[in-house]
Tab-separated table of C-alpha atoms and ligand atoms in Angstrom:
chain	number	residue	atom	x	y	z
J	1	MET	CA	295.985	73.566	-51.374
J	2	LEU	CA	297.439	70.118	-51.956
J	3	GLU	CA	300.325	68.897	-49.814
J	4	VAL	CA	303.649	69.461	-51.675
J	5	ASP	CA	304.285	66.543	-54.073
J	6	ASP	CA	307.583	64.741	-53.539
J	7	LYS	CA	307.192	62.192	-56.358
J	8	VAL	CA	307.081	64.375	-59.446
J	9	ILE	CA	310.305	66.137	-60.425
J	10	VAL	CA	309.785	68.995	-62.859
J	11	ALA	CA	312.524	69.130	-65.460
J	12	LEU	CA	313.471	72.817	-66.010
J	13	ASP	CA	314.976	72.449	-69.508
J	14	CYS	CA	314.854	76.157	-70.259
J	15	GLY	CA	316.709	79.375	-69.663
J	16	GLU	CA	317.183	81.066	-66.302
J	17	ASP	CA	314.346	83.582	-66.437
J	18	GLU	CA	311.800	80.955	-67.436
J	19	ALA	CA	313.154	78.480	-64.860
J	20	LEU	CA	312.686	81.073	-62.129
J	21	ARG	CA	309.178	81.914	-63.355
J	22	LEU	CA	308.257	78.265	-63.347
J	23	ALA	CA	309.787	77.768	-59.940
J	24	ASP	CA	307.711	80.656	-58.504
J	25	ALA	CA	304.585	79.232	-60.034
J	26	LEU	CA	305.269	75.671	-58.804
J	27	ALA	CA	306.527	76.422	-55.291
J	28	GLY	CA	304.005	75.162	-52.787
J	29	HIS	CA	302.830	72.523	-55.209
J	30	ALA	CA	305.964	70.770	-56.440
J	31	GLY	CA	308.587	69.463	-54.045
J	32	TRP	CA	311.323	68.895	-56.692
J	33	VAL	CA	312.830	70.347	-59.807
J	34	LYS	CA	315.491	68.916	-62.111
J	35	VAL	CA	318.368	71.183	-63.194
J	36	GLY	CA	320.310	69.724	-66.148
J	37	MET	CA	323.560	70.622	-67.776
J	38	THR	CA	322.238	73.456	-69.974
J	39	LEU	CA	320.709	75.475	-67.120
J	40	TYR	CA	323.511	74.647	-64.677
J	41	TYR	CA	326.379	75.527	-66.994
J	42	ALA	CA	324.649	78.819	-67.830
J	43	CYS	CA	323.893	79.807	-64.215
J	44	GLY	CA	326.203	77.893	-61.951
J	45	PRO	CA	325.454	76.950	-58.335
J	46	ALA	CA	323.361	80.086	-57.951
J	47	ILE	CA	320.450	78.379	-59.785
J	48	VAL	CA	320.517	75.622	-57.082
J	49	SER	CA	320.343	78.212	-54.360
J	50	ALA	CA	317.511	80.034	-56.171
J	51	MET	CA	315.475	76.792	-56.201
J	52	ARG	CA	316.171	76.120	-52.568
J	53	GLU	CA	315.086	79.641	-51.608
J	54	ARG	CA	311.719	78.671	-53.096
J	55	CYS	CA	311.633	75.498	-50.949
J	56	LEU	CA	312.235	73.299	-53.993
J	57	LYS	CA	314.558	70.314	-53.760
J	58	VAL	CA	316.986	69.923	-56.658
J	59	PHE	CA	317.843	66.921	-58.735
J	60	LEU	CA	321.121	68.080	-60.253
J	61	ASP	CA	321.303	65.957	-63.384
J	62	LEU	CA	324.897	66.526	-64.523
J	63	LYS	CA	325.525	62.790	-65.294
J	64	LEU	CA	329.002	62.900	-63.736
J	65	HIS	CA	331.656	60.615	-65.292
J	66	ASP	CA	335.376	61.028	-64.560
J	67	ILE	CA	338.121	59.595	-62.405
J	68	PRO	CA	337.139	58.887	-58.795
J	69	HIS	CA	339.128	61.812	-57.369
J	70	GLN	CA	337.386	64.316	-59.619
J	71	ILE	CA	333.934	62.830	-58.974
J	72	ARG	CA	334.449	62.881	-55.201
J	73	GLY	CA	335.079	66.621	-55.435
J	74	ALA	CA	332.295	67.270	-57.906
J	75	ALA	CA	329.712	65.388	-55.838
J	76	GLN	CA	330.855	67.185	-52.717
J	77	ALA	CA	330.617	70.575	-54.433
J	78	ALA	CA	327.229	69.820	-55.914
J	79	ALA	CA	325.829	68.691	-52.534
J	80	THR	CA	327.411	71.669	-50.791
J	81	ALA	CA	325.703	73.944	-53.420
J	82	GLY	CA	322.406	72.453	-52.264
J	83	ALA	CA	321.655	69.560	-54.640
J	84	ASP	CA	319.485	66.900	-53.027
J	85	LEU	CA	319.915	64.282	-55.753
J	86	ILE	CA	322.841	63.914	-58.156
J	87	SER	CA	323.261	61.673	-61.213
J	88	VAL	CA	326.427	59.796	-62.183
J	89	HIS	CA	327.145	57.429	-65.053
J	90	ALA	CA	327.295	53.836	-63.806
J	91	LEU	CA	329.760	53.228	-66.624
J	92	GLY	CA	332.216	55.254	-64.608
J	93	GLY	CA	332.617	52.152	-62.438
J	94	ALA	CA	332.352	51.025	-58.836
J	95	ASP	CA	335.255	53.125	-57.561
J	96	MET	CA	333.851	56.251	-59.207
J	97	MET	CA	330.406	55.726	-57.649
J	98	ALA	CA	331.871	54.996	-54.258
J	99	ALA	CA	333.833	58.243	-54.555
J	100	ALA	CA	330.616	60.117	-55.360
J	101	ARG	CA	329.058	58.665	-52.233
J	102	GLU	CA	332.108	59.772	-50.186
J	103	GLY	CA	331.736	63.281	-51.683
J	104	VAL	CA	328.090	63.644	-50.645
J	105	GLU	CA	328.807	62.225	-47.173
J	106	ALA	CA	331.606	64.784	-46.737
J	107	ALA	CA	329.246	67.591	-47.789
J	108	ALA	CA	326.561	66.416	-45.300
J	109	ALA	CA	329.094	66.266	-42.529
J	110	ALA	CA	330.355	69.788	-43.309
J	111	THR	CA	326.963	71.441	-43.851
J	112	GLY	CA	324.834	69.511	-41.342
J	113	ARG	CA	322.232	68.989	-44.042
J	114	GLU	CA	320.676	65.700	-45.008
J	115	ARG	CA	323.003	63.653	-47.304
J	116	ALA	CA	322.373	64.131	-51.002
J	117	HIS	CA	321.413	60.995	-52.850
J	118	ILE	CA	323.193	59.523	-55.837
J	119	VAL	CA	321.425	57.873	-58.806
J	120	GLY	CA	323.269	55.897	-61.514
J	121	ILE	CA	322.505	56.313	-65.179
J	122	THR	CA	322.799	52.940	-66.875
J	123	ILE	CA	322.676	53.021	-70.672
J	124	LEU	CA	321.465	56.310	-72.061
J	125	THR	CA	318.126	55.844	-73.900
J	126	SER	CA	319.582	57.638	-76.926
J	127	HIS	CA	321.680	54.455	-77.588
J	128	ASP	CA	320.417	51.613	-79.693
J	129	ALA	CA	321.920	48.123	-80.038
J	130	ALA	CA	324.271	49.186	-82.895
J	131	SER	CA	325.676	52.269	-80.992
J	132	VAL	CA	326.176	50.226	-77.867
J	133	ALA	CA	327.917	47.453	-79.884
J	134	SER	CA	330.184	50.126	-81.384
J	135	LEU	CA	331.404	50.817	-77.867
J	136	GLY	CA	332.400	47.188	-77.470
J	137	ILE	CA	329.392	46.311	-75.268
J	138	THR	CA	328.033	43.092	-76.781
J	139	ASP	CA	325.355	42.069	-74.253
J	140	PRO	CA	321.733	42.924	-75.147
J	141	ILE	CA	320.849	46.366	-73.764
J	142	PRO	CA	318.354	45.085	-71.149
J	143	SER	CA	320.964	42.777	-69.519
J	144	GLU	CA	323.526	45.544	-69.625
J	145	VAL	CA	321.062	47.966	-67.984
J	146	ARG	CA	320.366	45.355	-65.218
J	147	ARG	CA	324.068	44.668	-64.699
J	148	LEU	CA	324.916	48.396	-64.401
J	149	ALA	CA	321.910	49.037	-62.101
J	150	LEU	CA	323.090	46.294	-59.721
J	151	LEU	CA	326.643	47.650	-59.931
J	152	ALA	CA	325.404	51.175	-59.089
J	153	CYS	CA	323.366	50.046	-56.093
J	154	GLY	CA	326.238	47.885	-54.863
J	155	SER	CA	328.754	50.693	-55.090
J	156	GLY	CA	327.198	53.426	-53.018
J	157	ALA	CA	324.482	54.785	-55.343
J	158	ASP	CA	321.020	55.138	-53.763
J	159	GLY	CA	319.251	54.113	-57.020
J	160	ILE	CA	319.072	54.496	-60.705
J	161	VAL	CA	317.406	56.359	-63.557
J	162	CYS	CA	315.591	54.218	-66.119
J	163	SER	CA	312.676	54.221	-68.563
J	164	PRO	CA	309.264	53.599	-66.939
J	165	GLN	CA	309.035	50.529	-69.137
J	166	GLU	CA	312.120	49.075	-67.362
J	167	ALA	CA	310.890	50.098	-63.888
J	168	ALA	CA	309.136	46.823	-62.996
J	169	ASP	CA	312.155	44.720	-64.032
J	170	MET	CA	314.529	47.047	-62.149
J	171	ARG	CA	312.327	47.025	-59.050
J	172	ALA	CA	312.378	43.194	-59.124
J	173	ALA	CA	316.187	43.108	-59.601
J	174	LEU	CA	317.022	45.788	-57.006
J	175	GLY	CA	314.446	45.193	-54.298
J	176	GLU	CA	312.301	47.669	-52.423
J	177	LYS	CA	314.842	50.246	-51.175
J	178	PRO	CA	316.696	51.760	-54.162
J	179	LEU	CA	315.344	54.892	-55.756
J	180	ILE	CA	314.002	54.348	-59.259
J	181	VAL	CA	313.699	57.688	-61.075
J	182	THR	CA	311.878	57.572	-64.442
J	183	PRO	CA	311.708	60.179	-67.196
J	184	GLY	CA	309.563	59.521	-70.292
J	185	VAL	CA	306.261	60.133	-68.474
J	186	ARG	CA	303.262	61.459	-70.349
J	187	PRO	CA	299.744	61.979	-69.051
J	188	ALA	CA	297.236	60.016	-71.186
J	189	GLY	CA	296.544	61.943	-74.362
J	190	ALA	CA	299.516	64.290	-74.004
J	191	ASP	CA	301.926	65.237	-76.838
J	192	ILE	CA	304.773	62.717	-76.622
J	193	GLY	CA	307.257	65.068	-78.255
J	194	ASP	CA	310.562	63.254	-78.894
J	195	GLN	CA	309.985	60.608	-76.214
J	196	SER	CA	309.306	57.104	-77.427
J	197	ARG	CA	309.357	54.642	-74.482
J	198	ILE	CA	306.699	56.398	-72.394
J	199	ALA	CA	304.218	55.567	-69.648
J	200	THR	CA	301.487	57.453	-67.851
J	201	PRO	CA	302.255	58.830	-64.342
J	202	ALA	CA	300.083	56.160	-62.699
J	203	SER	CA	301.518	53.223	-64.623
J	204	ALA	CA	305.099	54.338	-63.919
J	205	ILE	CA	304.354	54.453	-60.176
J	206	GLN	CA	302.528	51.139	-60.257
J	207	ALA	CA	305.566	49.611	-62.067
J	208	GLY	CA	307.726	50.553	-59.095
J	209	ALA	CA	309.085	53.998	-59.862
J	210	SER	CA	309.899	56.081	-56.762
J	211	MET	CA	309.922	59.450	-58.548
J	212	LEU	CA	308.978	60.673	-62.024
J	213	VAL	CA	310.728	63.273	-64.100
J	214	VAL	CA	308.249	65.300	-66.169
J	215	GLY	CA	309.288	68.263	-68.277
J	216	ARG	CA	307.349	69.626	-71.212
J	217	PRO	CA	303.873	68.397	-70.242
J	218	ILE	CA	304.228	70.812	-67.294
J	219	THR	CA	306.656	73.450	-68.455
J	220	GLN	CA	305.002	74.032	-71.859
J	221	ALA	CA	301.402	73.881	-70.527
J	222	ASP	CA	299.308	77.039	-70.693
J	223	ASP	CA	298.991	76.754	-66.927
J	224	PRO	CA	302.001	74.810	-65.584
J	225	THR	CA	300.726	74.792	-61.993
J	226	ALA	CA	297.399	73.237	-63.128
J	227	ALA	CA	299.246	70.719	-65.289
J	228	PHE	CA	301.489	69.815	-62.347
J	229	ASP	CA	298.496	69.388	-60.036
J	230	ALA	CA	296.703	67.099	-62.543
J	231	ILE	CA	299.790	64.854	-62.815
J	232	SER	CA	300.249	64.905	-59.102
J	233	ALA	CA	296.617	63.824	-58.615
J	234	GLN	CA	297.244	60.841	-60.961
J	235	VAL	CA	300.308	59.882	-58.989
J	236	ARG	CA	298.454	60.047	-55.680
J	237	GLY	CA	295.678	58.022	-57.129
J	238	ALA	CA	298.161	55.294	-58.098
J	239	ASN	CA	299.679	54.879	-54.632
K	301	C5P	O1	310.095	67.163	-71.403
K	301	C5P	P1	310.250	65.736	-70.951
K	301	C5P	O2	309.186	65.282	-69.983
K	301	C5P	O3	310.437	64.766	-72.091
K	301	C5P	O4	311.631	65.783	-70.149
K	301	C5P	C1	312.215	64.612	-69.652
K	301	C5P	C2	313.481	64.939	-68.949
K	301	C5P	O5	314.132	63.769	-68.556
K	301	C5P	C3	314.485	65.734	-69.755
K	301	C5P	O6	315.178	66.610	-68.883
K	301	C5P	C4	315.389	64.684	-70.317
K	301	C5P	O7	316.704	65.207	-70.557
K	301	C5P	C5	315.425	63.705	-69.215
K	301	C5P	N1	315.736	62.272	-69.570
K	301	C5P	C6	314.995	61.589	-70.498
K	301	C5P	N2	315.363	60.318	-70.778
K	301	C5P	C7	316.348	59.737	-70.174
K	301	C5P	C8	317.084	60.401	-69.226
K	301	C5P	C9	316.745	61.709	-68.963
K	301	C5P	O8	314.078	62.119	-71.068
K	301	C5P	N3	316.628	58.469	-70.434
C-alpha cells in the first residue's frame, strides 16, 4: 500500500453517513479530509473526532469572520475539538487573525497536541469584479488577493487558500514557507462540475501549492479509493 498522502485533502461535502463511509474507505490512503460548514453544523465537533479516530487529519473549513474575541475562542474550540487546519477570512483583519493564532496556541498548550494551522481566505472565488466593487473594494481582484494574502501571513496565519491559477503568483509573493492550499483541482479529462478556474493536480503542485483540496472527483467516483490513489500518484509524480 502507498504511504499515506499528506498533500491531497478530500472535501467531504456530503451528509454524515456518506462522510463516514468515505472516511473508512480512504483511511490508510488519505492523510487529510476537509469538513465544511454543512457537515460541521449538522454533526458538531463529533465529526472531527470521528475523522481523527480513523487517523485522518481535519481541515475545518468554517471560514471564521467575527470580532477578535469571538475568533480567539472559536479557533481555540476548533483546535481543541481536533482540527489540524482552520480557515479564517483575511477580510476580518490583522487583529482577528492574530486572535485566531492565539486561540490555536492556547489549544496546543492545553491539549499537548501539535498547534493547529490557520489559513486565510482572501477574496472568495464566487465574487467577480462587480460584486467586489459593490463592497467598496476598488482595486483589481488580483492585487486585492495579493494584499490580503500578505496581510494574513503577516498577522499570524500560516498560509492562504487560493485558486491553483493564482498559486505561482502567491508563492512568489509569500516566499517558500507559507502554506498554499488550492481547491479547483481536476485530474485531466475529469468532469469540471461548477468549477471554472481549474488545474490538474500536477500543475497545481508545480505552481507552488502545498496541499490540494479535491472533492467530487474522489467522493463521486465509482471507487473513491482508486480515484484518490490515482490523484495521489499524479501529485507524487509532480514533486
Ligand atoms: O468537489 P470539488 O473538488 O469542486 O470541491 C472543492 C472544495 O473546495 C469544495 O469543498 C469547495 O467548497 C471548496 N472551495 C472551492 N473554491 C474556493 C474555496 C473552496 O471550490 N475558492
